[in-house]
Amino acid sequence: MKINLANIKKAKKLLYKRECIAIPTETVYGLAGNAYSDQACQKIYKLKKRPKNNPLIVHYLNIQRLKKDCHLNNDFIKLYKKFCPGPLTFILNLKKSSKISKIITNKKNTLAVRFPRHSVTRRLLKILEFPLAAPSANPSSRVSAVTSNHVKEDFGKKIKYVLEGGRSSIGVESTIVDLREKPKILRLGGLNVSTIQKILGKKITINNKPSKIVSPGQLKVHYSPGLPIRLNAKNIRKDEAYLLIRKKKVSKPNYYFLSQQGNLKEAAKNLYSTLRKIKKKKYSSIAVCKIPDRGYGKTINDRLLRASRFNEKTT
Ligand code: TXA
Ligand code: MG
């Protein structure tokens, strides 16, 4: 993407004033502020209406900068070398000397860190003297934003600036891996678990497998388009949108497909923008076809399962 230096300068100026702005990343857009400033971090929580006990991911340019704030370990180095910058977030132990705002960490001694690959945001990080705290740029519990317009639709004038970066190339949030002890996946996302496992050379446990959830209370409602969702649906009502992985030969106006050929990576990329499109059309609900539970299909199923919990709250 061509970099517009005037935009980067504007973003920098606002961030130095402890303002909160939106930044593009290859996964989803983020709501960013100076991670060393309590004031900036408070603004992020307020704007997003995020519960105070939900910590924020901090975005760094590279490992050299991260060293000031976190203890590194061998598993981290292996994964960093292979996948960073990229769609992977690490949970690490914070250093006592770290300047990271206590607002972000909720007074715990761990930190979620990520190295975004998007060229615009890397250019911005390069000229800042602080890392950026940035949760996904959407109101808490709703669908993430993959274009600058989505952010503007969600926040309007409440947000000071949206740094343009085009459409997010991956389209779903980063995979989160806790590396403090035995590697554990805390969130499925833009990097497949099997790929991570191969590089670490050891088995990783997944902490959020839908089949392993024993109580519905363990599932947080999240990623909701604001409409009820029916999973593995077969009979589609006329007033429902039908979400499909692959384009059907015979289509109807209420059919929305995520990929031409059934490619799961492409489907994940199109998931949030399609949910947003459907929401605008005033359907009563969304019926979703059965989605293969492999590769990026696992991430899509994870998101839709959480989004479907919205039903129970609202209907
Ligand atoms: O792709 C992404 O990760 C995007 C882009 C903007 O980087 N960010 C993102 O942030 O998805 P957010 O805040 O929407 O999701 C971060 C998740 C939250 O569920 C939060 O609870 C978890 O990471 N998290 C943050 N800090 C943590 C920590 N220290 N330990 C465990 N989980 C943590
Ligand atoms: Mg989020």
Tab-separated table of C-alpha atoms and ligand atoms in Angstrom:
chain	number	residue	atom	x	y	z
A	1	MET	CA	0.000	0.000	0.000
A	2	LYS	CA	1.261	3.484	-0.875
A	3	ILE	CA	2.133	5.382	2.282
A	4	ASN	CA	0.731	8.886	2.743
A	5	LEU	CA	3.218	10.672	5.002
A	6	ALA	CA	0.844	13.526	5.844
A	7	ASN	CA	-1.607	10.974	7.287
A	8	ILE	CA	1.133	9.336	9.348
A	9	LYS	CA	2.191	12.730	10.721
A	10	LYS	CA	-1.363	13.574	11.671
A	11	ALA	CA	-1.723	10.229	13.465
A	12	LYS	CA	1.563	10.807	15.291
A	13	LYS	CA	0.543	14.274	16.423
A	14	LEU	CA	-2.727	13.050	17.899
A	15	LEU	CA	-1.077	10.087	19.628
A	16	TYR	CA	1.486	12.403	21.250
A	17	LYS	CA	-1.478	14.435	22.538
A	18	ARG	CA	-2.695	11.222	24.213
A	19	GLU	CA	-5.635	10.952	21.837
A	20	CYS	CA	-7.165	7.712	20.629
A	21	ILE	CA	-7.227	7.024	16.867
A	22	ALA	CA	-7.986	4.039	14.623
A	23	ILE	CA	-5.123	2.249	12.875
A	24	PRO	CA	-5.166	-0.349	10.111
A	25	THR	CA	-3.691	-3.799	10.680
A	26	GLU	CA	-3.643	-6.879	8.475
A	27	THR	CA	-6.091	-8.635	10.835
A	28	VAL	CA	-8.649	-5.938	11.759
A	29	TYR	CA	-8.547	-2.199	12.503
A	30	GLY	CA	-7.431	-1.243	16.013
A	31	LEU	CA	-8.402	1.577	18.387
A	32	ALA	CA	-4.971	2.859	19.318
A	33	GLY	CA	-3.403	4.976	22.038
A	34	ASN	CA	-0.045	5.460	23.773
A	35	ALA	CA	0.408	2.288	25.846
A	36	TYR	CA	2.574	4.184	28.372
A	37	SER	CA	-0.137	6.772	29.071
A	38	ASP	CA	-2.972	6.142	31.547
A	39	GLN	CA	-4.945	8.973	30.010
A	40	ALA	CA	-4.750	7.590	26.466
A	41	CYS	CA	-5.623	4.058	27.616
A	42	GLN	CA	-8.608	5.277	29.607
A	43	LYS	CA	-9.927	6.916	26.440
A	44	ILE	CA	-9.760	3.590	24.586
A	45	TYR	CA	-11.859	1.823	27.251
A	46	LYS	CA	-14.388	4.607	27.267
A	47	LEU	CA	-14.764	4.832	23.502
A	48	LYS	CA	-15.095	1.080	23.099
A	49	LYS	CA	-17.276	0.691	26.225
A	50	ARG	CA	-14.964	-2.138	27.186
A	51	PRO	CA	-15.151	-3.640	30.673
A	52	LYS	CA	-12.166	-2.417	32.706
A	53	ASN	CA	-11.037	-5.936	33.599
A	54	ASN	CA	-10.497	-6.901	29.951
A	55	PRO	CA	-6.825	-6.144	29.154
A	56	LEU	CA	-5.561	-4.638	25.884
A	57	ILE	CA	-3.092	-5.961	23.274
A	58	VAL	CA	0.010	-3.803	22.862
A	59	HIS	CA	1.507	-3.355	19.379
A	60	TYR	CA	5.271	-3.097	18.884
A	61	LEU	CA	7.485	-2.457	15.881
A	62	ASN	CA	9.975	-5.206	16.743
A	63	ILE	CA	11.595	-7.391	19.395
A	64	GLN	CA	14.187	-4.753	20.367
A	65	ARG	CA	11.450	-2.420	21.518
A	66	LEU	CA	9.528	-5.193	23.255
A	67	LYS	CA	12.564	-6.111	25.383
A	68	LYS	CA	12.061	-2.984	27.485
A	69	ASP	CA	8.688	-4.201	28.683
A	70	CYS	CA	8.572	-8.027	28.673
A	71	HIS	CA	10.581	-11.111	29.590
A	72	LEU	CA	11.237	-13.183	26.472
A	73	ASN	CA	11.605	-16.986	26.265
A	74	ASN	CA	12.738	-19.584	23.689
A	75	ASP	CA	9.263	-20.417	22.398
A	76	PHE	CA	8.656	-16.737	21.829
A	77	ILE	CA	11.905	-16.312	19.866
A	78	LYS	CA	11.072	-19.297	17.620
A	79	LEU	CA	7.614	-18.004	16.780
A	80	TYR	CA	8.752	-14.391	16.452
A	81	LYS	CA	11.424	-15.356	13.898
A	82	LYS	CA	8.970	-17.322	11.815
A	83	PHE	CA	5.721	-15.352	11.967
A	84	CYS	CA	6.419	-11.756	12.952
A	85	PRO	CA	5.378	-9.261	11.913
A	86	GLY	CA	2.065	-11.076	11.479
A	87	PRO	CA	-1.291	-12.207	12.887
A	88	LEU	CA	-0.024	-13.697	16.152
A	89	THR	CA	-0.391	-12.299	19.690
A	90	PHE	CA	1.777	-13.534	22.572
A	91	ILE	CA	1.038	-13.492	26.299
A	92	LEU	CA	4.290	-12.807	28.148
A	93	ASN	CA	5.409	-11.765	31.636
A	94	LEU	CA	5.853	-8.048	32.174
A	95	LYS	CA	9.118	-6.657	33.478
A	96	LYS	CA	8.924	-4.764	36.773
A	97	SER	CA	10.659	-1.813	35.088
A	98	SER	CA	8.059	-1.665	32.281
A	99	LYS	CA	6.310	1.653	31.675
A	100	ILE	CA	3.118	-0.003	30.344
A	101	SER	CA	0.045	1.679	31.831
A	102	LYS	CA	-1.570	-0.211	34.721
A	103	ILE	CA	-4.924	0.592	33.099
A	104	ILE	CA	-4.117	-1.887	30.321
A	105	THR	CA	-2.896	-4.750	32.430
A	106	ASN	CA	-5.536	-4.466	35.114
A	107	LYS	CA	-2.624	-4.597	37.595
A	108	LYS	CA	-1.654	-8.121	36.445
A	109	ASN	CA	1.926	-8.944	35.519
A	110	THR	CA	1.207	-10.290	32.034
A	111	LEU	CA	0.957	-8.531	28.699
A	112	ALA	CA	-0.522	-9.445	25.305
A	113	VAL	CA	1.847	-8.250	22.548
A	114	ARG	CA	1.696	-8.213	18.783
A	115	PHE	CA	3.802	-7.034	15.831
A	116	PRO	CA	1.415	-5.918	13.080
A	117	ARG	CA	2.522	-6.431	9.486
A	118	HIS	CA	0.518	-3.627	7.860
A	119	SER	CA	2.970	-1.210	6.216
A	120	VAL	CA	1.089	1.964	7.255
A	121	THR	CA	1.012	1.015	10.921
A	122	ARG	CA	4.631	-0.168	10.855
A	123	ARG	CA	5.627	3.196	9.460
A	124	LEU	CA	3.743	4.889	12.288
A	125	LEU	CA	5.242	2.655	15.011
A	126	LYS	CA	8.715	3.406	13.665
A	127	ILE	CA	8.423	7.114	14.471
A	128	LEU	CA	6.777	6.755	17.893
A	129	GLU	CA	8.670	6.499	21.170
A	130	PHE	CA	5.975	4.319	22.709
A	131	PRO	CA	4.102	1.141	21.732
A	132	LEU	CA	0.380	1.273	20.872
A	133	ALA	CA	-2.357	-0.297	22.948
A	134	ALA	CA	-5.029	-1.283	20.431
A	135	PRO	CA	-8.054	-3.493	20.867
A	136	SER	CA	-10.172	-4.134	17.782
A	137	ALA	CA	-11.871	-0.920	16.617
A	138	ASN	CA	-15.496	-1.865	17.332
A	139	PRO	CA	-17.854	-1.300	20.249
A	140	SER	CA	-17.365	-4.028	22.861
A	141	SER	CA	-18.939	-7.418	21.963
A	142	ARG	CA	-19.677	-6.431	18.336
A	143	VAL	CA	-18.220	-7.360	14.942
A	144	SER	CA	-14.697	-6.085	14.243
A	145	ALA	CA	-13.915	-3.530	11.528
A	146	VAL	CA	-11.926	-4.444	8.418
A	147	THR	CA	-12.150	-1.092	6.598
A	148	SER	CA	-11.870	2.538	7.680
A	149	ASN	CA	-15.554	2.995	6.787
A	150	HIS	CA	-16.592	0.297	9.252
A	151	VAL	CA	-14.782	2.220	12.007
A	152	LYS	CA	-16.469	5.457	10.981
A	153	GLU	CA	-19.878	3.747	10.898
A	154	ASP	CA	-19.344	2.441	14.435
A	155	PHE	CA	-17.868	5.535	16.093
A	156	GLY	CA	-18.789	8.547	13.924
A	157	LYS	CA	-17.449	11.796	15.300
A	158	LYS	CA	-16.502	10.213	18.612
A	159	ILE	CA	-13.230	9.108	17.085
A	160	LYS	CA	-10.641	11.825	16.385
A	161	TYR	CA	-9.021	10.188	13.357
A	162	VAL	CA	-9.020	6.993	11.308
A	163	LEU	CA	-5.695	6.279	9.645
A	164	GLU	CA	-6.503	4.879	6.181
A	165	GLY	CA	-4.990	1.520	5.349
A	166	GLY	CA	-7.410	-0.054	2.881
A	167	ARG	CA	-9.087	-3.348	3.587
A	168	SER	CA	-7.482	-5.676	6.163
A	169	SER	CA	-5.890	-8.521	4.201
A	170	ILE	CA	-6.566	-11.292	6.748
A	171	GLY	CA	-9.896	-10.018	8.063
A	172	VAL	CA	-10.072	-11.887	11.391
A	173	GLU	CA	-8.228	-11.142	14.633
A	174	SER	CA	-4.821	-12.537	15.514
A	175	THR	CA	-4.347	-15.968	17.068
A	176	ILE	CA	-3.434	-15.568	20.759
A	177	VAL	CA	-0.852	-17.900	22.277
A	178	ASP	CA	0.031	-17.890	25.965
A	179	LEU	CA	3.749	-18.673	26.203
A	180	ARG	CA	4.338	-18.215	29.920
A	181	GLU	CA	4.392	-21.943	30.623
A	182	LYS	CA	3.257	-24.742	28.291
A	183	PRO	CA	2.056	-23.043	25.077
A	184	LYS	CA	-1.698	-22.608	25.093
A	185	ILE	CA	-3.979	-21.076	22.446
A	186	LEU	CA	-6.374	-18.578	24.019
A	187	ARG	CA	-8.050	-17.432	20.802
A	188	LEU	CA	-8.173	-18.987	17.336
A	189	GLY	CA	-7.440	-16.462	14.617
A	190	GLY	CA	-5.497	-15.425	11.545
A	191	LEU	CA	-2.709	-18.000	11.968
A	192	ASN	CA	-3.569	-21.707	12.055
A	193	VAL	CA	-2.675	-23.670	15.184
A	194	SER	CA	-1.094	-26.521	13.183
A	195	THR	CA	1.370	-24.040	11.634
A	196	ILE	CA	2.354	-22.729	15.071
A	197	GLN	CA	2.668	-26.257	16.428
A	198	LYS	CA	5.039	-27.257	13.638
A	199	ILE	CA	7.474	-24.468	14.471
A	200	LEU	CA	7.376	-25.050	18.230
A	201	GLY	CA	7.846	-28.792	17.714
A	202	LYS	CA	5.477	-29.573	20.552
A	203	LYS	CA	1.785	-30.034	21.152
A	204	ILE	CA	-0.190	-26.924	22.012
A	205	THR	CA	-3.403	-27.068	23.978
A	206	ILE	CA	-6.390	-25.053	22.826
A	207	ASN	CA	-8.272	-23.385	25.593
A	208	ASN	CA	-11.410	-22.385	23.758
A	209	LYS	CA	-12.524	-25.430	21.777
A	210	PRO	CA	-16.330	-25.149	21.467
A	211	SER	CA	-16.726	-28.902	22.073
A	212	LYS	CA	-14.883	-28.619	25.361
A	213	ILE	CA	-17.038	-25.869	26.768
A	214	VAL	CA	-19.112	-27.470	29.485
A	215	SER	CA	-21.154	-24.516	30.632
A	216	PRO	CA	-22.647	-21.910	28.287
A	217	GLY	CA	-21.504	-19.322	30.798
A	218	GLN	CA	-17.944	-19.985	29.735
A	219	LEU	CA	-18.706	-18.564	26.335
A	220	LYS	CA	-18.659	-14.828	26.149
A	221	VAL	CA	-21.009	-13.181	23.683
A	222	HIS	CA	-18.754	-11.585	21.132
A	223	TYR	CA	-18.388	-10.653	17.465
A	224	SER	CA	-22.132	-10.117	17.240
A	225	PRO	CA	-23.638	-8.431	14.172
A	226	GLY	CA	-26.630	-7.516	16.347
A	227	LEU	CA	-28.923	-10.168	14.817
A	228	PRO	CA	-29.828	-13.668	15.990
A	229	ILE	CA	-27.737	-16.382	14.311
A	230	ARG	CA	-28.714	-20.028	13.654
A	231	LEU	CA	-25.796	-22.363	13.098
A	232	ASN	CA	-25.783	-25.513	10.888
A	233	ALA	CA	-29.079	-24.379	9.402
A	234	LYS	CA	-30.819	-26.398	6.658
A	235	ASN	CA	-34.263	-24.895	6.130
A	236	ILE	CA	-33.988	-21.203	5.407
A	237	ARG	CA	-36.864	-18.814	6.077
A	238	LYS	CA	-37.660	-16.076	3.556
A	239	ASP	CA	-36.986	-13.288	6.030
A	240	GLU	CA	-33.577	-14.723	6.931
A	241	ALA	CA	-30.194	-14.116	5.393
A	242	TYR	CA	-28.407	-17.347	4.443
A	243	LEU	CA	-24.658	-17.306	5.009
A	244	LEU	CA	-22.749	-19.804	2.872
A	245	ILE	CA	-19.099	-20.717	2.566
A	246	ARG	CA	-19.267	-21.357	-1.166
A	247	LYS	CA	-21.182	-19.692	-3.965
A	248	LYS	CA	-24.172	-21.814	-4.993
A	249	LYS	CA	-25.099	-22.450	-8.630
A	250	VAL	CA	-28.613	-21.216	-7.975
A	251	SER	CA	-28.628	-18.137	-5.812
A	252	LYS	CA	-31.346	-16.013	-4.187
A	253	PRO	CA	-31.280	-12.384	-3.035
A	254	ASN	CA	-30.997	-13.462	0.625
A	255	TYR	CA	-27.986	-15.776	-0.049
A	256	TYR	CA	-24.576	-14.425	0.988
A	257	PHE	CA	-21.477	-16.447	0.197
A	258	LEU	CA	-18.058	-15.949	1.788
A	259	SER	CA	-15.988	-17.405	-1.028
A	260	GLN	CA	-16.402	-18.339	-4.714
A	261	GLN	CA	-14.868	-21.817	-4.442
A	262	GLY	CA	-15.199	-22.643	-0.747
A	263	ASN	CA	-11.689	-21.464	0.192
A	264	LEU	CA	-11.732	-21.118	3.980
A	265	LYS	CA	-9.022	-18.452	4.180
A	266	GLU	CA	-10.958	-16.271	1.739
A	267	ALA	CA	-14.156	-17.006	3.680
A	268	ALA	CA	-12.566	-15.830	6.953
A	269	LYS	CA	-11.399	-12.662	5.248
A	270	ASN	CA	-14.939	-11.870	4.087
A	271	LEU	CA	-16.773	-12.878	7.271
A	272	TYR	CA	-17.056	-9.536	9.101
A	273	SER	CA	-17.804	-7.382	6.075
A	274	THR	CA	-20.549	-9.831	5.030
A	275	LEU	CA	-22.095	-9.828	8.515
A	276	ARG	CA	-22.094	-6.031	8.418
A	277	LYS	CA	-23.697	-6.028	4.954
A	278	ILE	CA	-26.447	-8.398	6.154
A	279	LYS	CA	-27.130	-6.274	9.235
A	280	LYS	CA	-27.928	-3.270	7.026
A	281	LYS	CA	-30.601	-5.226	5.102
A	282	LYS	CA	-33.044	-5.682	8.016
A	283	TYR	CA	-33.282	-9.474	8.011
A	284	SER	CA	-34.871	-11.087	11.060
A	285	SER	CA	-31.903	-13.415	11.583
A	286	ILE	CA	-28.948	-15.127	9.933
A	287	ALA	CA	-28.961	-18.820	9.068
A	288	VAL	CA	-25.463	-20.249	8.636
A	289	CYS	CA	-24.609	-23.384	6.640
A	290	LYS	CA	-22.430	-26.089	8.221
A	291	ILE	CA	-18.820	-24.919	8.030
A	292	PRO	CA	-15.942	-27.448	7.880
A	293	ASP	CA	-14.162	-27.486	11.240
A	294	ARG	CA	-10.614	-27.394	9.894
A	295	GLY	CA	-7.999	-24.714	9.257
A	296	TYR	CA	-9.556	-21.262	9.020
A	297	GLY	CA	-12.967	-22.932	9.259
A	298	LYS	CA	-12.205	-23.414	12.962
A	299	THR	CA	-11.730	-19.666	13.396
A	300	ILE	CA	-14.959	-18.918	11.501
A	301	ASN	CA	-16.886	-21.462	13.610
A	302	ASP	CA	-15.427	-19.981	16.799
A	303	ARG	CA	-16.549	-16.465	15.881
A	304	LEU	CA	-20.021	-17.510	14.736
A	305	LEU	CA	-20.593	-19.645	17.810
A	306	ARG	CA	-19.833	-16.673	20.050
A	307	ALA	CA	-21.935	-14.360	17.887
A	308	SER	CA	-24.849	-16.811	18.030
A	309	ARG	CA	-25.014	-16.455	21.813
A	310	PHE	CA	-26.485	-13.040	21.156
A	311	ASN	CA	-29.778	-14.902	20.452
A	312	GLU	CA	-30.141	-16.044	24.011
A	313	LYS	CA	-29.667	-12.543	25.343
A	314	THR	CA	-32.055	-10.849	23.001
A	315	THR	CA	-34.752	-13.312	22.017
B	1	TXA	O1	-5.765	-8.931	15.549
B	1	TXA	C1	-5.866	-8.476	16.671
B	1	TXA	O2	-5.440	-9.081	17.676
B	1	TXA	C2	-6.541	-7.110	16.827
B	1	TXA	C3	-5.650	-6.068	16.153
B	1	TXA	C4	-6.179	-4.670	16.292
B	1	TXA	O3	-4.346	-6.176	16.645
B	1	TXA	N1	-6.777	-6.800	18.202
B	1	TXA	C5	-7.718	-7.413	18.952
B	1	TXA	O4	-7.834	-6.912	20.246
B	1	TXA	O5	-8.407	-8.305	18.540
B	1	TXA	P1	-9.079	-7.251	21.198
B	1	TXA	O6	-8.845	-6.391	22.393
B	1	TXA	O7	-10.337	-7.071	20.499
B	1	TXA	O8	-8.868	-8.733	21.601
B	1	TXA	C6	-7.769	-9.053	22.431
B	1	TXA	C7	-8.055	-10.211	23.308
B	1	TXA	C8	-9.133	-9.902	24.330
B	1	TXA	O9	-10.063	-10.963	24.331
B	1	TXA	C9	-8.370	-9.849	25.646
B	1	TXA	O10	-9.128	-10.375	26.715
B	1	TXA	C10	-7.153	-10.717	25.378
B	1	TXA	O11	-6.850	-10.467	24.038
B	1	TXA	N2	-6.001	-10.299	26.204
B	1	TXA	C11	-5.408	-9.096	26.254
B	1	TXA	N3	-4.423	-9.074	27.184
B	1	TXA	C12	-4.385	-10.310	27.735
B	1	TXA	C13	-3.596	-10.928	28.748
B	1	TXA	N4	-2.632	-10.281	29.371
B	1	TXA	N5	-3.861	-12.220	29.044
B	1	TXA	C14	-4.840	-12.912	28.396
B	1	TXA	N6	-5.620	-12.388	27.436
B	1	TXA	C15	-5.406	-11.098	27.108
B	2	MG	MG	-12.209	-7.505	19.770
